[in-house]
Coordinates of C-alpha atoms and ligand atoms in Angstrom, one line a residue:
M1 CA 94.4 67.2 106.2
R2 CA 91.2 68.3 107.7
E3 CA 89.9 71.9 106.5
K4 CA 88.8 74.1 109.6
G5 CA 85.7 75.9 109.1
S6 CA 84.6 74.6 105.8
A7 CA 83.9 71.0 107.1
E8 CA 81.4 72.7 109.8
S9 CA 80.2 75.3 107.0
G10 CA 78.7 75.5 103.7
A11 CA 75.6 77.1 102.4
K12 CA 72.9 74.4 103.4
G13 CA 70.3 75.3 106.5
V14 CA 68.4 78.1 105.0
S15 CA 65.4 78.9 106.9
R16 CA 61.8 78.5 105.9
R17 CA 60.6 81.7 107.1
G18 CA 59.7 84.3 104.6
F19 CA 61.8 87.1 105.7
I20 CA 65.2 84.7 105.3
T21 CA 64.1 82.8 102.6
G22 CA 65.8 85.1 99.9
T23 CA 68.9 84.2 101.6
G24 CA 69.7 81.2 99.4
S25 CA 69.0 83.5 96.3
I26 CA 69.8 86.9 97.2
L27 CA 72.9 86.1 99.8
G28 CA 74.1 83.3 97.7
I29 CA 78.2 83.3 97.1
T30 CA 77.7 84.0 93.2
A31 CA 75.8 86.9 94.0
L32 CA 78.1 88.1 96.7
T33 CA 81.3 87.6 94.8
G34 CA 80.1 90.4 92.3
H35 CA 82.0 92.6 94.2
T36 CA 83.3 95.4 92.7
G37 CA 81.9 98.8 91.8
T38 CA 78.3 98.1 91.9
A39 CA 77.8 97.6 95.9
Q40 CA 80.1 100.4 96.6
A41 CA 78.2 102.5 94.4
Q42 CA 74.7 101.6 96.2
A43 CA 76.9 102.5 99.3
A44 CA 77.6 105.9 98.1
T45 CA 73.8 106.4 96.9
A46 CA 72.4 105.4 100.1
A47 CA 73.7 107.7 102.9
A48 CA 71.5 110.0 104.1
P49 CA 72.0 111.9 107.6
I50 CA 69.5 111.4 110.0
S51 CA 68.2 114.8 110.7
N52 CA 67.4 116.3 114.3
G53 CA 63.9 115.4 115.6
A54 CA 63.8 112.2 113.3
H55 CA 61.6 109.0 114.1
A56 CA 63.0 105.5 113.3
P57 CA 61.1 102.3 113.6
A58 CA 64.5 100.7 114.2
L59 CA 67.9 102.2 115.3
V60 CA 70.9 100.4 114.7
I61 CA 74.1 101.6 116.6
G62 CA 76.9 100.7 114.5
T63 CA 77.6 98.8 111.2
G64 CA 80.0 95.9 111.9
Y65 CA 78.8 92.1 111.8
G66 CA 76.2 92.3 114.3
G67 CA 74.7 95.5 112.8
S68 CA 74.8 94.6 109.2
V69 CA 72.7 91.4 110.0
A70 CA 70.3 93.3 111.8
A71 CA 69.7 96.0 109.4
L72 CA 69.4 93.5 106.5
R73 CA 67.2 91.0 108.4
L74 CA 64.8 94.0 109.7
A75 CA 64.6 95.7 106.2
Q76 CA 63.9 92.3 104.9
A77 CA 61.0 91.8 107.2
G78 CA 59.5 95.2 106.1
V79 CA 61.0 97.7 109.1
D80 CA 62.5 101.0 108.3
V81 CA 66.3 101.0 109.6
H82 CA 68.5 103.9 110.8
M83 CA 72.0 102.5 111.0
I84 CA 74.1 105.6 112.8
E85 CA 78.0 105.1 112.6
M86 CA 80.5 107.1 114.1
G87 CA 83.3 106.3 111.2
M88 CA 83.4 107.4 107.8
A89 CA 81.5 106.1 104.7
W90 CA 84.6 104.7 102.9
D91 CA 82.9 105.3 99.5
T92 CA 85.2 108.3 98.0
P93 CA 88.3 108.1 96.6
G94 CA 91.5 110.3 98.1
S95 CA 93.8 112.2 96.1
D96 CA 95.7 109.4 94.9
G97 CA 92.6 107.8 93.3
K98 CA 92.4 105.0 96.2
I99 CA 89.9 105.1 99.2
F100 CA 92.3 103.6 101.3
C101 CA 96.1 103.3 102.2
T102 CA 98.6 100.9 102.5
T103 CA 100.1 99.3 105.4
T104 CA 103.5 100.4 104.6
S105 CA 102.5 104.1 103.8
P106 CA 99.8 105.0 106.3
D107 CA 98.7 108.7 105.8
H108 CA 96.0 110.5 107.9
R109 CA 92.8 107.9 106.5
S110 CA 95.1 105.1 108.5
Y111 CA 93.9 106.0 112.2
W112 CA 91.1 107.2 114.3
L113 CA 92.0 110.7 115.6
R114 CA 95.4 110.3 116.1
T115 CA 98.7 112.4 115.2
K116 CA 100.9 109.1 115.2
T117 CA 100.3 106.0 114.0
K118 CA 100.3 103.0 116.5
A119 CA 101.2 99.9 114.1
P120 CA 100.4 96.8 116.1
L121 CA 103.9 95.8 115.1
N122 CA 105.5 98.8 115.9
Y123 CA 109.4 98.1 115.8
F124 CA 111.4 96.4 112.5
L125 CA 114.9 95.3 113.2
G126 CA 114.8 96.9 116.4
L127 CA 113.8 100.4 115.4
P128 CA 110.4 102.0 116.1
I129 CA 108.4 102.5 112.7
D130 CA 105.2 104.8 113.8
R131 CA 105.1 108.2 111.7
D132 CA 103.5 111.6 112.3
I133 CA 100.0 111.8 110.6
T134 CA 97.4 114.5 110.2
R135 CA 94.6 113.9 112.9
Y136 CA 91.6 112.7 111.1
T137 CA 88.7 110.2 111.4
G138 CA 90.8 107.0 110.2
I139 CA 89.6 103.7 109.7
L140 CA 91.6 101.9 112.5
D141 CA 91.3 103.2 116.0
A142 CA 93.7 101.9 118.7
E143 CA 91.8 102.6 121.3
E144 CA 94.3 102.7 124.8
F145 CA 92.9 101.4 128.1
G146 CA 95.3 100.9 131.2
G147 CA 96.5 97.5 130.4
I148 CA 95.8 96.9 126.9
T149 CA 95.2 98.5 123.4
V150 CA 92.4 97.4 121.5
Y151 CA 92.4 97.6 117.8
Q152 CA 88.7 98.5 115.9
G153 CA 87.6 99.5 112.6
R154 CA 86.0 102.8 112.1
G155 CA 83.5 102.9 109.4
V156 CA 80.6 101.8 107.6
G157 CA 81.4 98.0 107.8
G158 CA 83.3 98.0 111.2
G159 CA 85.8 95.6 111.6
S160 CA 85.3 94.1 108.4
L161 CA 86.9 97.1 106.9
V162 CA 90.5 96.2 108.7
N163 CA 90.5 93.1 109.6
G164 CA 92.3 90.1 107.5
G165 CA 89.0 88.1 106.3
M166 CA 90.0 84.8 108.2
A167 CA 86.7 83.5 108.5
V168 CA 86.8 80.6 111.1
V169 CA 84.1 78.4 112.5
P170 CA 85.3 76.9 115.5
R171 CA 85.1 73.5 116.1
R172 CA 82.2 71.9 117.4
E173 CA 83.7 70.3 120.4
N174 CA 84.5 74.1 121.3
F175 CA 81.2 75.6 120.9
G176 CA 80.1 74.7 124.1
A177 CA 82.4 76.7 126.0
V178 CA 82.1 79.6 123.5
L179 CA 78.0 80.4 123.9
P180 CA 77.1 77.9 126.6
S181 CA 73.4 79.0 126.8
V182 CA 73.1 78.5 123.0
N183 CA 71.8 75.3 120.9
A184 CA 75.0 74.2 119.2
D185 CA 72.9 72.1 116.6
E186 CA 71.0 75.1 115.5
M187 CA 74.1 77.1 114.9
Y188 CA 75.8 74.4 113.0
N189 CA 73.0 73.2 110.4
T190 CA 71.8 76.9 110.2
Y191 CA 73.4 79.8 111.5
Y192 CA 76.9 79.1 110.6
P193 CA 75.6 78.4 107.0
R194 CA 73.6 81.3 106.9
A195 CA 76.5 83.4 108.0
T196 CA 79.3 82.2 105.8
A197 CA 77.3 82.2 102.5
G198 CA 76.4 85.8 103.4
L199 CA 79.7 86.9 104.4
G200 CA 81.2 85.3 100.9
V201 CA 83.2 82.7 102.7
T202 CA 85.6 80.6 100.5
S203 CA 88.6 78.7 100.6
I204 CA 92.0 79.2 98.6
D205 CA 92.5 76.7 95.5
P206 CA 94.7 74.1 97.3
A207 CA 96.8 73.7 93.8
W208 CA 97.5 77.6 93.8
F209 CA 98.6 77.5 97.1
D210 CA 100.9 74.9 96.7
T211 CA 102.7 77.0 93.9
T212 CA 101.9 80.8 94.4
A213 CA 105.0 83.2 95.8
C214 CA 102.6 85.3 97.5
Y215 CA 101.7 82.1 100.3
Q216 CA 105.5 81.2 100.4
Y217 CA 105.3 82.1 104.1
S218 CA 102.4 80.0 104.6
R219 CA 104.0 76.9 103.1
V220 CA 106.8 77.6 105.2
G221 CA 104.4 77.8 108.2
R222 CA 103.0 74.3 107.1
K223 CA 106.3 72.9 106.5
H224 CA 107.1 73.5 110.1
A225 CA 103.9 72.9 112.0
Q226 CA 104.1 69.5 110.0
R227 CA 107.6 68.6 110.8
S228 CA 106.6 69.4 114.8
N229 CA 103.5 67.2 114.6
L230 CA 101.4 70.0 115.1
P231 CA 98.0 70.2 113.1
F232 CA 98.4 72.4 110.3
V233 CA 94.8 73.7 108.7
P234 CA 94.0 75.9 105.9
V235 CA 91.7 78.8 107.4
P236 CA 88.3 80.1 104.9
N237 CA 88.6 84.1 104.2
V238 CA 86.0 86.7 102.3
Y239 CA 89.1 87.6 99.9
D240 CA 88.0 86.8 96.3
W241 CA 90.5 84.5 95.7
N242 CA 89.7 84.8 91.6
Y243 CA 90.4 88.2 92.2
M244 CA 94.1 87.8 93.8
K245 CA 95.1 85.2 91.1
Q246 CA 94.4 88.2 88.8
E247 CA 96.2 90.4 91.3
A248 CA 99.4 87.6 90.8
A249 CA 99.1 87.4 86.9
G250 CA 99.3 90.8 86.6
T251 CA 96.0 91.5 85.3
A252 CA 93.8 93.3 88.1
T253 CA 94.7 95.9 90.5
K254 CA 96.9 94.6 93.3
S255 CA 95.3 94.7 96.5
A256 CA 96.1 91.9 99.1
L257 CA 99.5 91.6 97.0
A258 CA 100.3 95.3 97.5
G259 CA 100.4 95.4 101.3
E260 CA 97.0 96.4 101.8
I261 CA 95.6 95.7 105.3
L262 CA 94.7 97.0 108.8
Y263 CA 93.9 100.1 106.8
G264 CA 91.6 99.2 104.6
N265 CA 91.7 97.1 101.1
N266 CA 90.8 98.6 97.7
H267 CA 89.6 95.8 95.6
G268 CA 89.3 92.1 96.7
K269 CA 88.1 91.7 100.2
K270 CA 84.7 91.3 100.7
S271 CA 83.8 94.0 103.3
L272 CA 80.6 94.2 105.0
Q273 CA 80.1 97.4 102.5
K274 CA 80.1 94.8 99.5
T275 CA 77.7 91.7 101.4
Y276 CA 75.1 92.4 104.2
I277 CA 75.3 96.2 103.9
A278 CA 74.6 96.4 100.2
L279 CA 72.3 94.0 100.5
A280 CA 70.3 96.1 102.8
K281 CA 70.3 99.2 101.3
A282 CA 69.1 97.3 98.2
T283 CA 65.9 96.4 99.8
G284 CA 65.4 100.2 100.2
N285 CA 64.5 100.2 103.8
V286 CA 67.9 101.2 105.5
T287 CA 69.7 104.4 105.9
V288 CA 73.2 104.9 107.3
S289 CA 74.6 108.2 109.0
P290 CA 78.2 108.1 108.7
L291 CA 80.0 110.5 110.7
H292 CA 77.3 110.0 113.7
R293 CA 77.9 108.6 117.0
V294 CA 75.4 108.1 119.6
T295 CA 75.9 109.3 123.0
S296 CA 72.9 108.4 124.7
V297 CA 69.8 106.0 124.7
A298 CA 67.1 106.6 127.2
P299 CA 63.2 106.0 127.8
G300 CA 61.3 108.8 125.6
S301 CA 57.3 108.8 126.1
G302 CA 55.0 106.6 124.3
G303 CA 57.1 103.5 125.0
R304 CA 59.8 104.9 122.6
Y305 CA 63.8 105.6 123.3
T306 CA 65.1 109.4 123.2
V307 CA 68.6 109.0 121.6
V308 CA 71.2 111.5 121.4
I309 CA 73.6 111.5 118.6
E310 CA 76.3 113.8 117.8
Q311 CA 77.5 114.5 114.2
L312 CA 81.4 115.0 113.8
D313 CA 83.8 116.3 110.9
T314 CA 87.0 114.6 109.8
G315 CA 89.0 116.6 112.5
G316 CA 86.7 114.4 115.3
N317 CA 84.9 118.0 116.3
V318 CA 81.0 117.7 116.9
T319 CA 79.4 119.7 114.7
A320 CA 75.9 119.2 115.5
T321 CA 73.9 117.0 118.4
K322 CA 70.7 115.6 117.3
T323 CA 67.9 114.2 119.1
V324 CA 65.8 111.5 117.6
T325 CA 63.2 108.7 118.7
A326 CA 63.5 105.3 118.0
D327 CA 60.8 102.2 118.7
R328 CA 64.0 99.8 118.9
V329 CA 67.5 100.6 119.4
F330 CA 70.1 97.8 118.3
F331 CA 73.6 98.1 120.3
A332 CA 76.0 97.0 117.5
A333 CA 79.3 99.2 118.5
G334 CA 81.3 96.6 119.0
S335 CA 82.2 94.7 122.2
V336 CA 84.4 97.9 123.5
G337 CA 81.6 100.6 121.7
T338 CA 78.3 98.5 123.3
S339 CA 80.1 98.2 126.6
K340 CA 81.0 101.5 127.0
L341 CA 77.8 103.0 125.9
L342 CA 75.9 100.6 128.1
V343 CA 78.1 101.0 131.2
K344 CA 77.7 104.8 131.2
L345 CA 74.0 104.7 130.1
K346 CA 73.3 102.4 133.7
A347 CA 75.7 104.4 135.9
T348 CA 74.4 108.0 135.0
G349 CA 70.6 107.2 135.1
A350 CA 70.0 106.9 131.2
L351 CA 69.1 103.3 131.9
P352 CA 69.6 102.5 135.6
N353 CA 67.9 99.1 135.6
L354 CA 70.0 97.5 132.9
N355 CA 71.1 94.5 135.3
G356 CA 74.5 94.1 137.2
E357 CA 76.1 91.6 134.7
I358 CA 76.7 95.1 131.9
G359 CA 80.3 95.6 131.5
R360 CA 81.5 92.4 132.9
N361 CA 83.0 89.1 131.4
W362 CA 85.3 90.9 128.8
G363 CA 88.5 89.2 127.3
D364 CA 90.7 89.3 124.4
N365 CA 90.1 86.2 122.4
G366 CA 93.6 85.3 124.0
N367 CA 95.5 87.4 121.5
V368 CA 99.2 87.4 121.5
M369 CA 101.4 87.7 118.8
C370 CA 105.1 86.8 117.8
G371 CA 107.8 86.6 115.2
R372 CA 110.2 83.8 114.5
A373 CA 113.7 83.9 112.9
N374 CA 114.2 81.4 110.1
H375 CA 117.2 80.0 108.5
L376 CA 118.8 81.8 105.8
W377 CA 117.4 78.6 103.7
D378 CA 113.9 79.3 104.8
P379 CA 112.7 82.6 103.0
T380 CA 109.2 83.3 103.6
G381 CA 109.3 85.1 100.4
S382 CA 109.4 89.2 99.5
L383 CA 106.1 88.9 98.2
Q384 CA 103.4 88.0 100.5
S385 CA 99.7 88.2 100.6
T386 CA 98.3 90.5 103.3
I387 CA 95.1 87.5 103.4
P388 CA 96.1 84.8 106.1
C389 CA 94.8 81.6 104.7
S390 CA 96.1 78.9 107.7
G391 CA 96.6 78.0 111.0
I392 CA 98.6 75.8 113.2
D393 CA 95.6 74.4 115.7
N394 CA 96.8 73.2 119.0
W395 CA 93.5 74.3 120.8
A396 CA 93.4 70.7 122.5
A397 CA 96.6 69.7 123.4
G398 CA 97.9 73.6 124.5
G399 CA 95.0 76.2 124.3
A400 CA 96.5 78.0 121.2
F401 CA 95.3 78.5 117.4
A402 CA 98.0 80.3 115.9
E403 CA 97.2 81.8 112.4
V404 CA 100.0 82.1 109.9
A405 CA 100.2 85.5 109.5
P406 CA 101.7 87.6 106.6
L407 CA 104.8 90.3 107.4
P408 CA 104.2 92.2 104.1
V409 CA 106.9 94.4 104.4
G410 CA 108.1 94.0 100.4
I411 CA 111.8 92.7 101.3
E412 CA 112.8 89.2 102.4
T413 CA 112.7 89.1 105.9
F414 CA 113.3 85.2 107.2
A415 CA 110.7 85.7 109.4
S416 CA 107.2 84.1 110.2
F417 CA 104.9 85.7 112.1
Y418 CA 102.0 84.5 114.0
L419 CA 98.8 85.8 115.5
S420 CA 98.1 83.6 118.4
I421 CA 94.2 82.7 119.8
T422 CA 94.4 81.5 123.3
R423 CA 92.3 79.8 125.9
N424 CA 93.0 82.8 128.1
P425 CA 91.1 82.8 131.3
H426 CA 91.2 86.1 132.4
R427 CA 88.5 88.5 132.2
A428 CA 87.9 92.1 132.6
Q429 CA 85.6 94.8 133.5
F430 CA 84.2 97.9 132.4
S431 CA 83.5 100.8 134.8
W432 CA 82.1 104.2 134.8
N433 CA 84.7 106.7 136.2
A434 CA 83.0 109.5 137.4
A435 CA 85.9 111.6 137.9
T436 CA 86.6 111.6 134.3
G437 CA 83.6 110.9 132.5
R438 CA 85.3 107.9 131.0
V439 CA 84.8 104.4 131.1
D440 CA 87.8 102.5 132.2
L441 CA 88.6 98.5 131.8
N442 CA 90.5 97.0 134.5
W443 CA 92.7 94.3 132.0
Q444 CA 96.2 94.2 133.2
T445 CA 98.8 93.7 130.9
A446 CA 100.7 90.6 133.0
W447 CA 97.3 89.0 132.6
K448 CA 98.8 87.9 128.9
Q449 CA 101.1 85.4 130.7
P450 CA 99.0 82.5 130.2
S451 CA 98.7 83.5 126.6
I452 CA 102.3 83.4 126.3
D453 CA 102.7 80.0 128.2
M454 CA 100.0 78.5 125.4
A455 CA 101.4 79.8 122.3
K456 CA 104.8 78.8 123.5
T457 CA 103.5 75.3 123.0
I458 CA 103.5 75.6 119.3
F459 CA 106.8 78.1 119.2
D460 CA 109.0 76.6 121.7
K461 CA 108.3 73.3 119.8
I462 CA 108.8 74.4 116.4
N463 CA 111.8 76.4 117.3
A464 CA 113.5 73.1 119.3
K465 CA 113.0 70.9 116.3
E466 CA 113.7 73.7 113.6
G467 CA 117.2 75.3 115.7
T468 CA 115.6 78.8 115.2
I469 CA 114.8 81.4 117.7
Y470 CA 112.1 84.0 118.4
R471 CA 112.5 87.5 116.4
T472 CA 113.2 90.2 119.4
D473 CA 112.9 93.1 117.5
L474 CA 109.1 93.4 116.4
F475 CA 107.7 94.7 119.5
G476 CA 110.5 96.7 121.1
V477 CA 114.6 95.9 121.8
Y478 CA 115.0 92.4 122.5
K479 CA 111.1 91.8 123.4
I480 CA 109.6 88.7 121.8
W481 CA 105.9 88.7 122.6
G482 CA 103.1 91.4 121.2
D483 CA 101.3 91.1 124.6
H484 CA 100.0 94.6 124.5
L485 CA 96.8 94.5 122.3
T486 CA 94.0 92.6 121.0
Y487 CA 92.3 92.7 117.6
H488 CA 89.5 90.5 118.9
P489 CA 87.6 92.1 121.9
L490 CA 84.8 90.2 123.2
G491 CA 82.0 90.5 125.8
G492 CA 80.8 93.4 127.9
A493 CA 77.2 92.7 127.5
V494 CA 77.5 89.0 127.3
L495 CA 74.3 86.6 126.2
N496 CA 72.1 85.1 128.7
Q497 CA 73.7 87.3 131.7
A498 CA 73.8 90.9 131.1
T499 CA 70.6 90.1 128.4
D500 CA 68.6 87.1 127.7
N501 CA 69.0 84.3 125.5
Y502 CA 68.7 86.5 122.4
G503 CA 70.3 89.6 123.6
R504 CA 67.1 91.7 124.8
L505 CA 67.9 93.7 127.5
T506 CA 65.0 92.6 129.1
A507 CA 64.5 95.6 132.2
Y508 CA 64.1 97.8 129.1
P509 CA 61.8 96.1 125.9
G510 CA 62.8 97.2 122.6
L511 CA 66.6 97.5 123.3
Y512 CA 68.8 94.5 122.0
V513 CA 72.4 94.0 122.0
I514 CA 73.6 92.3 118.7
D515 CA 77.3 92.4 118.5
G516 CA 80.5 90.7 119.7
S517 CA 79.6 92.0 123.2
L518 CA 77.4 89.1 123.7
I519 CA 80.3 86.4 123.5
P520 CA 82.1 85.8 126.6
G521 CA 85.3 86.6 126.2
N522 CA 86.9 84.1 124.0
T523 CA 85.8 82.1 120.8
S524 CA 88.4 79.5 120.3
V525 CA 89.3 81.3 116.8
N526 CA 89.0 84.3 114.8
P527 CA 85.6 85.8 115.9
F528 CA 83.6 87.4 113.2
V529 CA 81.7 84.3 111.7
T530 CA 80.6 83.6 115.5
I531 CA 79.3 87.1 116.0
T532 CA 77.4 87.1 112.7
A533 CA 76.1 83.6 113.0
L534 CA 75.0 84.7 116.5
A535 CA 73.5 88.0 115.4
E536 CA 71.5 85.6 112.5
R537 CA 70.0 83.3 115.2
N538 CA 69.0 86.4 117.6
I539 CA 67.5 88.4 114.8
E540 CA 65.3 85.5 113.4
K541 CA 64.0 84.9 117.2
I542 CA 63.6 88.9 117.6
I543 CA 61.5 89.6 114.2
S544 CA 59.4 86.4 114.7
T545 CA 58.2 87.2 118.5
D546 CA 58.9 91.1 119.2
L547 CA 57.8 92.9 115.9
Ligands
FAE1 P1 82.6 96.1 114.9 O1 82.7 95.0 113.3 O2 83.5 96.3 115.8 O3 81.6 97.0 114.5 C1 81.3 98.1 115.5 C2 80.9 99.2 114.9 O4 80.3 100.5 115.5 C3 82.2 100.2 114.4 O5 82.1 100.5 113.0 C4 82.3 101.6 115.0 O6 82.9 102.7 114.6 C5 80.8 101.6 115.5 N1 81.0 102.5 116.7 C6 81.2 102.2 117.8 N2 80.7 103.1 118.8 C7 79.6 104.0 118.4 C8 78.7 104.8 118.6 N3 78.9 105.1 120.0 N4 78.0 105.3 117.8 C9 77.7 104.9 116.8 N5 78.8 104.1 115.7 C10 79.7 103.5 116.9 O7 81.6 95.4 116.0 N6 88.4 88.7 112.8 C11 88.2 87.4 112.4 O8 87.3 86.6 112.7 N7 89.0 87.2 111.0 C12 89.8 88.2 111.2 O9 90.6 87.7 110.3 C13 90.0 89.2 111.9 N8 91.2 90.0 111.9 C14 91.3 91.3 112.3 C15 92.3 92.2 112.1 C16 92.4 93.5 112.7 C17 93.4 94.6 112.5 C18 91.1 93.7 113.6 C19 91.1 95.1 114.2 C20 90.4 93.0 114.0 C21 90.6 91.7 113.4 N9 89.3 90.7 113.4 C22 89.1 89.3 112.9 C23 88.3 90.8 114.5 C24 86.9 91.6 113.6 O10 86.8 92.3 113.0 C25 85.8 92.0 114.8 O11 85.6 90.8 116.0 C26 84.5 92.3 114.4 O12 84.4 93.1 113.6 C27 83.9 92.8 115.5 O13 82.0 92.6 115.0 P2 81.1 93.9 116.0 O14 79.9 93.6 115.0 O15 81.2 93.1 117.3

């Protein structure tokens, strides 16, 4: 059985360039796995909000994967960087002693400015599970557009705070469709290895996988895939597997084994706060302003850019508006955040010369969810690790890669649950709505049908072989498919279309895009390793040629 990701990753291929030379030693796996208090302490001490009238040589909007790579590499090259993040720092425990709440007991920390949770899986046994919460600048944003809800992380670390940590390198034969203008040899020899090393990606011990109770659900997934002759693939992750073993043994505070996912993870997951951002801060060249939201970027005097930033309180109210200047601005607000900003700034005259590709070519990575009801002799386990570590790869034959996902509700459900990534051909466009003063997205729910059809190439086959059925109680009453959402927004400022081949917004020297908005709608697998690797590639070029 070939392991997806690890065969094509590994920690080789470190560049000769001076500013990157530290990669092998500083960003090696060993350094990254020391994940507990130290890095978070660094994160806490380094936060210094930007002041009105300040000047930043490099200003990075957003602290997710693209922003963190940009900040670290610029800082290592000696550039002073200021990162602006609309979400919280997530470095201070609440009254329960924990920074993050659990999935099964969401409180005010769970959602971005909502008074009711909006769980992706919103029903159980046909009953709605969402509950009232206090409005707060919580960690997970369920951003609603006309035909789709887009889930995103909010806070220092972006999506790395909320995601499942699945760190998947696309199969090389699929890469040409993912980023057609990018040299695949460079990506697979240099930038994917650099990204996986930087993120601290490792694989589960196969012997432990085969025996631990908390992955019974994955082993059931493997059995069913293999009995239907579907390729089953272990998937690497950024979770600290040794820590998880200690959780299972009862010698460490439980995290993945205590239902922590979606709303943050208090221990074993190596989010960006513990990897790229910690190292960026350690250079002494990076400061971060949490609860600060960029609303405008426009050319200023002397070749600088004028950036308008709103400071927020935890109720989401604007407490101050700051105007700063920057020599270079990196848009790293995520596919939705960057696209919304650029579309608005083009339409309202702040950046009128942005090209006509801005806002186009947005996709949902073909996300669709479903559950299957197993027989009573096929339990999936009452203790389920929240960290997925396997998938069913039917991309070549059926256009679907299904993550075997947990259903960590703490009781036996006899359910198998999956998030599928499919080759959905639909692409949507962001546009400025002058009447509402908002940016709209023209995605339609019906556009999920190709994704459902592709996912069915896996699950119809398994159901037929096993004599099982779909669950109809997880997304409504008698509703099989979770077709209303995506976890993986991609595109809106696509590489070599809206930007040049390295993310430069060429009409405005010094403006760059460096996040998931560069990728045209689909990565064939979970996207953050590709976002990180592309950012590594682009920032290396930008540092060597533009600075
Ligand atoms: P992202 O990480 O979203 O960072 C953007 C940052 O910019 C955020 O922190 C925003 O708060 C901030 N921001 C936005 N607008 C502004 C503004 N105007 N001013 C200041 N700050 C702003 O972008 N991917 C995987 O590969 N594997 C997984 O297992 C996986 N699981 C996921 C599970 C969930 C529930 C979710 C929501 C996502 C998951 N993803 C997963 C997707 C992954 O987290 C996502 O592709 C990346 O986080 C996107 O990285 P970016 O750098 O583009």
